[in-house]
Tab-separated table of C-alpha atoms in Angstrom:
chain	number	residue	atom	x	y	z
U	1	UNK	CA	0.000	0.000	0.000
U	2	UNK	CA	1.245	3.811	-0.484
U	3	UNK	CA	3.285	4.572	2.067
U	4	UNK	CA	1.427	8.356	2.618
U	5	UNK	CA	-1.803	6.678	2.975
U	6	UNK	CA	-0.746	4.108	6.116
U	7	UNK	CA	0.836	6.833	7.525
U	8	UNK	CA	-1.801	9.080	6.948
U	9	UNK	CA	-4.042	5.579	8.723
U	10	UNK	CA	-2.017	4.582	11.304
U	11	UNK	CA	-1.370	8.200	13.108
U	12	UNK	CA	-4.588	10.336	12.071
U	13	UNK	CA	-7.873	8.320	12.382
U	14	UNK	CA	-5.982	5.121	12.626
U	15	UNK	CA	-6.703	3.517	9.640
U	16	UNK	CA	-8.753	5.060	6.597
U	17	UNK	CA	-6.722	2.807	4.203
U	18	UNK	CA	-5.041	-0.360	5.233
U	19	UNK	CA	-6.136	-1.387	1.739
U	20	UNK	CA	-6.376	0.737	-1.568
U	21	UNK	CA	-7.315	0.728	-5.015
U	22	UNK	CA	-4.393	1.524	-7.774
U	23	UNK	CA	-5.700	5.383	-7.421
U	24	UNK	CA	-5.644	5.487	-3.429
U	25	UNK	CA	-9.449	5.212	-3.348
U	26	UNK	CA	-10.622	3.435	0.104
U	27	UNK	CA	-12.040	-0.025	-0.414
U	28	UNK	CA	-13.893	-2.314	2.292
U	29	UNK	CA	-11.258	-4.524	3.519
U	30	UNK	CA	-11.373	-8.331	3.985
U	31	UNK	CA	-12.598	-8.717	7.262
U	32	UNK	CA	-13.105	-12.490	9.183
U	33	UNK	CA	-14.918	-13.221	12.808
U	34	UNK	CA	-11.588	-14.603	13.620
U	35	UNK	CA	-9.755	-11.574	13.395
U	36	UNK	CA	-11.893	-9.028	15.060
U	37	UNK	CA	-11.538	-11.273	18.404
U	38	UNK	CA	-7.917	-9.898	18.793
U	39	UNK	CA	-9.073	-5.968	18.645
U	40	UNK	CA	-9.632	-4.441	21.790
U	41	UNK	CA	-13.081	-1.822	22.003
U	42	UNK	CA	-12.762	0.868	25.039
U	43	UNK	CA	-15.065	3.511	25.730
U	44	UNK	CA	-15.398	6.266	28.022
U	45	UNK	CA	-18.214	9.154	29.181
U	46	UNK	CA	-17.539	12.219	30.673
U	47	UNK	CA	-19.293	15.618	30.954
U	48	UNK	CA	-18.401	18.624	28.939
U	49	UNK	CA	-18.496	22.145	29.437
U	50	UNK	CA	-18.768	24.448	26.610
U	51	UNK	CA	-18.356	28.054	28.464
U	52	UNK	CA	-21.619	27.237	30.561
U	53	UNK	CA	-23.441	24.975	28.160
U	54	UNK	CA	-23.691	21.087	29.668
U	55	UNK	CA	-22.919	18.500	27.171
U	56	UNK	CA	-22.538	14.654	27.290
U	57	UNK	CA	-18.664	13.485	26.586
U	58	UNK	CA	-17.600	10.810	25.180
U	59	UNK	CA	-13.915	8.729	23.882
U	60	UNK	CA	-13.303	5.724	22.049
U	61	UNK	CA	-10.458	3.417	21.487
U	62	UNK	CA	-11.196	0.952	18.814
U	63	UNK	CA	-7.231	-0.931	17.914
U	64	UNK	CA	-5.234	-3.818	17.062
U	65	UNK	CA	-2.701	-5.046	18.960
U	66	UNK	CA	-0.246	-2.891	16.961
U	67	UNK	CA	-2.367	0.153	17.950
U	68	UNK	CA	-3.849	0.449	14.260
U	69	UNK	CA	-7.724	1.513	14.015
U	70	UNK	CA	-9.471	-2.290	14.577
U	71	UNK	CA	-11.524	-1.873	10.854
U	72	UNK	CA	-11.792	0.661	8.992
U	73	UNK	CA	-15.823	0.103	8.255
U	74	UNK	CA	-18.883	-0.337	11.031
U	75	UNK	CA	-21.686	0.817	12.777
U	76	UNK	CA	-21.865	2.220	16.365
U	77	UNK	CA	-24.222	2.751	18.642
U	78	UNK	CA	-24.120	4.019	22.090
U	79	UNK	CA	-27.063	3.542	24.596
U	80	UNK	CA	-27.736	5.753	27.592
U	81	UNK	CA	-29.272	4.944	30.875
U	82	UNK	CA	-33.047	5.299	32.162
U	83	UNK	CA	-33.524	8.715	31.746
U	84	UNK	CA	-31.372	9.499	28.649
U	85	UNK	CA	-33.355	10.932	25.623
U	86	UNK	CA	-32.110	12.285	22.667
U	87	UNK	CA	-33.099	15.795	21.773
U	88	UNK	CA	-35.874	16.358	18.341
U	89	UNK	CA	-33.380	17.853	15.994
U	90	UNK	CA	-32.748	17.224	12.248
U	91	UNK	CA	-29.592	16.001	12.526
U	92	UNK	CA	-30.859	13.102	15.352
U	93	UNK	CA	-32.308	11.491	12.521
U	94	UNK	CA	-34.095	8.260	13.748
U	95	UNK	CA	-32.396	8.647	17.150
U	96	UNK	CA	-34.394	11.610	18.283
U	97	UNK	CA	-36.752	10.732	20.864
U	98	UNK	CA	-34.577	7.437	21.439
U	99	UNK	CA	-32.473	6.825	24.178
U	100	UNK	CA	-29.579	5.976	21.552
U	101	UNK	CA	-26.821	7.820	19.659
U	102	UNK	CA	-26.466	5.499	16.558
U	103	UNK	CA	-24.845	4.930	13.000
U	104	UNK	CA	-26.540	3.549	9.924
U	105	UNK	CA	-25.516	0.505	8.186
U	106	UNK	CA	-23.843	1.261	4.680
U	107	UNK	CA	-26.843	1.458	2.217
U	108	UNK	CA	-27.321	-0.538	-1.114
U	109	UNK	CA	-26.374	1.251	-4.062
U	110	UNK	CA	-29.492	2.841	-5.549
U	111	UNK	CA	-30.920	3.174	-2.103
U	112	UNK	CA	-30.770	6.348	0.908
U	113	UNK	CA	-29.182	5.436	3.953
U	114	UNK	CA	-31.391	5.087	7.297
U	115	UNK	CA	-30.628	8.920	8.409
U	116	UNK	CA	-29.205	9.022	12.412
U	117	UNK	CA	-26.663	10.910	13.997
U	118	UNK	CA	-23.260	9.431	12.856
U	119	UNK	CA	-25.140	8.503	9.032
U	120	UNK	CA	-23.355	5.817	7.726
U	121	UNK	CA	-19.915	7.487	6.765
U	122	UNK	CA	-19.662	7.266	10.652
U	123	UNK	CA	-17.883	4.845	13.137
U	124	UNK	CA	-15.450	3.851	15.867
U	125	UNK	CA	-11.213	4.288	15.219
U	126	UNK	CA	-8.725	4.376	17.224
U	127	UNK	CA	-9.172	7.256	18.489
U	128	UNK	CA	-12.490	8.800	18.573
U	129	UNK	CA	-15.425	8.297	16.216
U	130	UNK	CA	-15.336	9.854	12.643
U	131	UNK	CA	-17.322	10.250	9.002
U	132	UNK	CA	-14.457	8.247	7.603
U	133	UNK	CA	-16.008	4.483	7.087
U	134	UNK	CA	-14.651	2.931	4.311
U	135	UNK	CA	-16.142	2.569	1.082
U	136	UNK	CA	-15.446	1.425	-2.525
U	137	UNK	CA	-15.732	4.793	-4.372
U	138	UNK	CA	-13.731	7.968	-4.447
U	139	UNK	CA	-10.350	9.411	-2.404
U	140	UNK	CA	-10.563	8.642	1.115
U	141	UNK	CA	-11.581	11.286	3.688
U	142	UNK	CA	-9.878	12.458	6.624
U	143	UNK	CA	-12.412	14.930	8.220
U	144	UNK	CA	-13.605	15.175	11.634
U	145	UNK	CA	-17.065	15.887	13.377
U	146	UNK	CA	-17.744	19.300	14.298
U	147	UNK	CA	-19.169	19.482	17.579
U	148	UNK	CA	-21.373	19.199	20.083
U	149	UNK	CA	-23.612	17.515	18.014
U	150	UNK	CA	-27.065	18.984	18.464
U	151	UNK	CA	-26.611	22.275	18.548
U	152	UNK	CA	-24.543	25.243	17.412
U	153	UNK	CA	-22.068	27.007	16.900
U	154	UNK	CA	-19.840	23.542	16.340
U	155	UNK	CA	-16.379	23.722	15.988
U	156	UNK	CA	-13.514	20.938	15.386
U	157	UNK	CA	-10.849	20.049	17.364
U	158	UNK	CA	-7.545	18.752	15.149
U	159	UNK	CA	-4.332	18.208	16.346
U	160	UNK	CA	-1.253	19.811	14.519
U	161	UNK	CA	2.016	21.425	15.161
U	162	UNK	CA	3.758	22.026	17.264
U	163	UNK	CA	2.053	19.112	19.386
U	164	UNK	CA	2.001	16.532	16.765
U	165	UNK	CA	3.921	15.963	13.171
U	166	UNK	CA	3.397	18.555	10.875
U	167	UNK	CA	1.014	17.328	8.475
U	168	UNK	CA	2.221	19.873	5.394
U	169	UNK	CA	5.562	17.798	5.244
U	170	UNK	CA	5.398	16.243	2.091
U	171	UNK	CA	4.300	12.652	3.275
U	172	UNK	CA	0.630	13.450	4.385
U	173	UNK	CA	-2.472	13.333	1.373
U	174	UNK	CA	-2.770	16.881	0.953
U	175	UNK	CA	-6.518	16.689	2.431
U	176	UNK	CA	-5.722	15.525	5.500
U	177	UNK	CA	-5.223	18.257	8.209
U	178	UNK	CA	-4.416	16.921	11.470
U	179	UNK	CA	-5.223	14.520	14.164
U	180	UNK	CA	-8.340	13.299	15.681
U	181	UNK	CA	-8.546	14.234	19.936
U	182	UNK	CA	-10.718	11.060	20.707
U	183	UNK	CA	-13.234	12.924	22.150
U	184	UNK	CA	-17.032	13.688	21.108
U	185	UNK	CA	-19.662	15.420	22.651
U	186	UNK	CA	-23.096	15.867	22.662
U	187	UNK	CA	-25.381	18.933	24.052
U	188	UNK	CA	-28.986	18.830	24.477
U	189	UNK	CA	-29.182	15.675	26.436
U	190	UNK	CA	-29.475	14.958	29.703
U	191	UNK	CA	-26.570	14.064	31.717
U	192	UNK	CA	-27.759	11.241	33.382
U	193	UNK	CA	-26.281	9.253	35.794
U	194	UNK	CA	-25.866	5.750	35.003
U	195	UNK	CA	-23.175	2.839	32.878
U	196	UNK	CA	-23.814	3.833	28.785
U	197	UNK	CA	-22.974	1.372	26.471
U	198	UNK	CA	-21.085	1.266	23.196
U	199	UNK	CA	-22.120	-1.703	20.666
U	200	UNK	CA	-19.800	-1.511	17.259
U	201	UNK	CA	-21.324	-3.858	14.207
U	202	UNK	CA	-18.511	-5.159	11.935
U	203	UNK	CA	-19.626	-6.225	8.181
U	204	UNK	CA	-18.215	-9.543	7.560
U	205	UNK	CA	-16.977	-11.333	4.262
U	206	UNK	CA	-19.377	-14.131	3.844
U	207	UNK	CA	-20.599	-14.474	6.542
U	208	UNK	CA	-23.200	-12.394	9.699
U	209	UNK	CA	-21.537	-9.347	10.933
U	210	UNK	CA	-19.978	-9.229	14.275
U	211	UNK	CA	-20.881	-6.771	17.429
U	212	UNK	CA	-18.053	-6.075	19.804
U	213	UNK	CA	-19.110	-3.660	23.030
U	214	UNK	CA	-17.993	-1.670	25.462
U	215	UNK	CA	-19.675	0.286	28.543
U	216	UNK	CA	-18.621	2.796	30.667
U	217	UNK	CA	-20.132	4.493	34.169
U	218	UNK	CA	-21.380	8.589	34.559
U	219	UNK	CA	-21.437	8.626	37.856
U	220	UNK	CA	-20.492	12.727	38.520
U	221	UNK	CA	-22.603	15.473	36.443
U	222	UNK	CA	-20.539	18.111	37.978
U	223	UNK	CA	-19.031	20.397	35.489
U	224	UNK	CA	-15.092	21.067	35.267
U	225	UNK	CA	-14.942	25.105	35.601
U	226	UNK	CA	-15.648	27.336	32.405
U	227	UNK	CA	-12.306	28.467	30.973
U	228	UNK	CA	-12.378	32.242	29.551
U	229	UNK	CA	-11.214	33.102	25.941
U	230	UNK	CA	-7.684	32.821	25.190
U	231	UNK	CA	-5.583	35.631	24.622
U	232	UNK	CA	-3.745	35.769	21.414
U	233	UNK	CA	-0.372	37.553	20.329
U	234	UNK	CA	2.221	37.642	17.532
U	235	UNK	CA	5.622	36.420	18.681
U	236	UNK	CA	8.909	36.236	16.677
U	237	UNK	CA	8.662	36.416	12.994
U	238	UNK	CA	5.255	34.504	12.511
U	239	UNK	CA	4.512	32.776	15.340
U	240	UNK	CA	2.078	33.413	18.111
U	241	UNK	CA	1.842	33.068	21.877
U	242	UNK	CA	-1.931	31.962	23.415
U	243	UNK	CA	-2.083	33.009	27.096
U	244	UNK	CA	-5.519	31.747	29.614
U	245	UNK	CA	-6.019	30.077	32.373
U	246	UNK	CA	-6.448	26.926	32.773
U	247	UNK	CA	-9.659	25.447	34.721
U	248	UNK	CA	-8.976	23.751	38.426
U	249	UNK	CA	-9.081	20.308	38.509
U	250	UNK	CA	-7.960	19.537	35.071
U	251	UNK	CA	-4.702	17.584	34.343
U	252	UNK	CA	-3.613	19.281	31.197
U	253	UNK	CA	-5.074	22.110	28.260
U	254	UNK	CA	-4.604	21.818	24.558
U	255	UNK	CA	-4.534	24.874	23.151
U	256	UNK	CA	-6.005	24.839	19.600
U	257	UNK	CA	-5.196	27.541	16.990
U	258	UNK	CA	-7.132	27.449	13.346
U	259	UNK	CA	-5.947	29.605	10.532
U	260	UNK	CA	-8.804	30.114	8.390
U	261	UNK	CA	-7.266	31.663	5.762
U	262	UNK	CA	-4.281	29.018	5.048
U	263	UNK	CA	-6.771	26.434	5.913
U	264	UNK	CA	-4.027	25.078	8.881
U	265	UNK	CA	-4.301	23.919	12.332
U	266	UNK	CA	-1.813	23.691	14.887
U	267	UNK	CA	-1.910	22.526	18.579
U	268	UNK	CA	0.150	22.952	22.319
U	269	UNK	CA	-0.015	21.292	25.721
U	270	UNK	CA	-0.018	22.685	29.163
U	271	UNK	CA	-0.205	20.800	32.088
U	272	UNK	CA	-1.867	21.774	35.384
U	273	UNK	CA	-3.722	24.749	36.426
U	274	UNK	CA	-3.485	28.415	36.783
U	275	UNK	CA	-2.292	30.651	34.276
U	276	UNK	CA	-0.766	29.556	30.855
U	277	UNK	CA	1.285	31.026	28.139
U	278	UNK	CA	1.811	28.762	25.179
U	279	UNK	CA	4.104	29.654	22.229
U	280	UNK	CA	3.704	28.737	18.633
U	281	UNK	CA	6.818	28.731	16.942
U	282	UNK	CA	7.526	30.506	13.531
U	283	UNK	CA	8.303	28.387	10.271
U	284	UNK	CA	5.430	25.479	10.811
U	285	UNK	CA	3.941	25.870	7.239
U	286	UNK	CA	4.596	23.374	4.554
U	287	UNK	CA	7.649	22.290	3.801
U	288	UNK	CA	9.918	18.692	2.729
U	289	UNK	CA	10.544	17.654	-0.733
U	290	UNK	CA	13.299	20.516	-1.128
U	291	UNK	CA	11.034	22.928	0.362
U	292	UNK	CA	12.158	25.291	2.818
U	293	UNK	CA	10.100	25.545	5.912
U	294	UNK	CA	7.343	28.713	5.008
U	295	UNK	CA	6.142	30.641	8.147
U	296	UNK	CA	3.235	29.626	10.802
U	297	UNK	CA	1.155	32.621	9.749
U	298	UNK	CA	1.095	35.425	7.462
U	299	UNK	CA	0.130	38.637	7.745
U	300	UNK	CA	-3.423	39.207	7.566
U	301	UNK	CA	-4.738	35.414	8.239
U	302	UNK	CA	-7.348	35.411	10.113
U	303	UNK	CA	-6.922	33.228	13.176
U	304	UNK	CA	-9.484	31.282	15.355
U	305	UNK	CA	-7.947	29.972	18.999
U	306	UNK	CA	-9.758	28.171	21.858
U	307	UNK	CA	-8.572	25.855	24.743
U	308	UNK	CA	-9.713	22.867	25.831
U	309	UNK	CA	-9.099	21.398	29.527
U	310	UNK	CA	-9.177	17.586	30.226
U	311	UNK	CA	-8.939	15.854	33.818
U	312	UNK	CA	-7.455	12.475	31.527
U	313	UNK	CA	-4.443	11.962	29.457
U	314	UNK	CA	-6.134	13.198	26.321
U	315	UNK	CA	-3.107	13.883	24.017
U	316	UNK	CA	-0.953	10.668	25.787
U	317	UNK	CA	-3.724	8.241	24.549
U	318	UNK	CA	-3.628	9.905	20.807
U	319	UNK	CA	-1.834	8.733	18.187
U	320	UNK	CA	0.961	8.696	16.766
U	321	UNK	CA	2.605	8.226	19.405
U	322	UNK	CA	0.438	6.144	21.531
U	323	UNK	CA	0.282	2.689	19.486
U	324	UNK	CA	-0.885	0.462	22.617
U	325	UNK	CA	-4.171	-1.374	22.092
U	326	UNK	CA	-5.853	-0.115	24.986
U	327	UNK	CA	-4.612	3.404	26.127
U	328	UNK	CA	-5.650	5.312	29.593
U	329	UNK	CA	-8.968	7.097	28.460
U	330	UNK	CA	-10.250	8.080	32.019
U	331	UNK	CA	-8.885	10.370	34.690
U	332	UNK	CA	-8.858	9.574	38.282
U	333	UNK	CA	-12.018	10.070	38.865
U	334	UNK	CA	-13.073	6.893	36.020
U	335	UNK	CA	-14.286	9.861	33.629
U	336	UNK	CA	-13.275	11.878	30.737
U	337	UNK	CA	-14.343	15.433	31.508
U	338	UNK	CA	-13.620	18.307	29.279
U	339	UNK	CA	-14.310	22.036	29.165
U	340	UNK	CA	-14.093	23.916	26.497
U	341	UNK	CA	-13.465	28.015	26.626
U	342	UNK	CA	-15.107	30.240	23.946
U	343	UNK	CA	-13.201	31.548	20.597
U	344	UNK	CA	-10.980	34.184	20.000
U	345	UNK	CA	-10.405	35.717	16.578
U	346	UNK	CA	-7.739	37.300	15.553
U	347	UNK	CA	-6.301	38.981	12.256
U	348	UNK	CA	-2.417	38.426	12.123
């Protein structure tokens, strides 16, 4: 297989493409009952905070034993406990009402899809759920959700520079901009106290599909603390430094920075509480292939930056550079809490 694509597989979503078409296209992979009983499914709940707006959090860990996404096609669902409805929006689908957050299985050709909250482009990866299912048409996809679902204004949350790789180096697909943070959340719904459970349905060659599941325990709705806007400055030649503060009883803060106008994201950790600063360095535009490095920003971009604050090992459980088959998802307190701080723009 192109080497750009498993890379691309094995450290974004964890695996888009573990097999491809002559053109790169994803295809459904050959998948046996046998093999799936080696993968490991975890799953974790959590609450979120988006500046004073209570939301339902959620992570997934879906791998091989070699820390690769377990398939790269199927259909989750995720049950809540008594008490757990789904809000009556469009984009629900057939879940509204329900006390389930579902996929839909892949549709025959010729035929709409059942329409739910994940569709059917979405399911369980190694790290976090995504539109990205497999199919045998077309490039493959590397987005991510926006979120919360259920509500708006959405935003998503990619990891890039100087946290992770840079993506712009010459060995990425030139559509794929960053990392998936495991998490997704959903507002609207109650926060109810109780074990959720994840089911993921496998397609099988030749054979019935395959359900592997996972469950996890709310047993806290208490919100981490709101974290205010970020403040954002230029440093050095095009770089930037971030400064907030980060919420009390979270473990560590990614700071996220989005350049709308280059179409870029880039990422830095903090650890702890209290007042941050967090620099991003100048020169982290593309580059490789006998290309110099170009700079972070330019004059003018316009620039989006918000923080998130997580009581777990968020970024230590991501990959690249976590390739164990079950990663630490929860914080001490069994849960992965988050809280989110409003955006700031900025013009460069």
């Amino acid at each position: 297989m192109n080497t750009i694509f498993r890379l691309a597989a094995t450290a974004a979503l964890g695996a888009l493409v573990t097999a491809c078409t002559s053109n790169g296209a994803a295809v459904e992979p050959s998948v046996t009952q046998a093999n799936l009983t080696v993968n490991t499914l975890q799953f974790a709940v959590g609450t979120a905070n988006y500046a004073g707006t209570a939301a339902l959090n959620t992570v997934v860990a879906y791998r091989q034993p070699n820390g690769n996404s377990a398939v790269l096609l199927d259909t989750p669902t995720i049950t809540g406990p008594a008490g757990f409805v789904i809000p009556s929006v469009a984009s629900a689908g057939v879940d509204a009402g329900t006390n389930h957050i579902s996929g839909s299985p892949q549709a025959t050709p010729g035929t709409a899809a059942t329409p739910s909250t994940f569709g059917q482009s979405g399911g369980a990866f190694s790290y976090g759920f995504a539109p990205v299912n497999s199919n045998n048409a077309g490039a493959p996809s590397y987005t991510l959700y926006s979120q919360p679902f259920y509500t708006t204004p959405q935003r998503k949350f990619t990891g890039g520079p100087p946290l992770y790789p840079n993506p712009q180096d010459g060995t990425y697909p030139p559509n794929f901009r960053g990392w998936s943070q495991g998490f997704t959340s959903f507002a609207g719904v109650p926060l109810s106290i109780g074990t959720y459970s994840l089911s993921v349905n496998v397609p099988v060659v030749n054979a019935s599909g395959i359900t592997q599941t996972a469950s996890a325990t709310l047993s806290s709705a208490a919100l981490l603390p709101a974290i205010l806007a970020p403040t954002v400055a230029r440093a050095g030649a095009n770089g930037a430094t971030v400064t907030f503060t980060a919420a009390a009883g979270t473990t560590e803060s990614i700071v996220y920075i989005v350049d709308s106008t280059q179409g870029t994201n880039f990422s830095a950790l903090t650890r702890g509480s209290g007042p941050q600063t967090v620099t991003f360095p100048d020169n982290l535009g593309a580059h490789g292939f006998g290309i110099a490095p170009t700079p972070t920003f330019n004059t003018g971009d316009s620039l989006v930056a918000y923080v998130v604050g997580y009581d777990y090992g968020a970024y230590e459980a991501s990959p690249p550079s976590n390739t164990s088959a079950a990663p630490s998802i929860t914080g001490l307190n069994g849960q992965a809490d988050i809280t989110v701080s409003p955006s700031t723009t900025f013009t460069y």
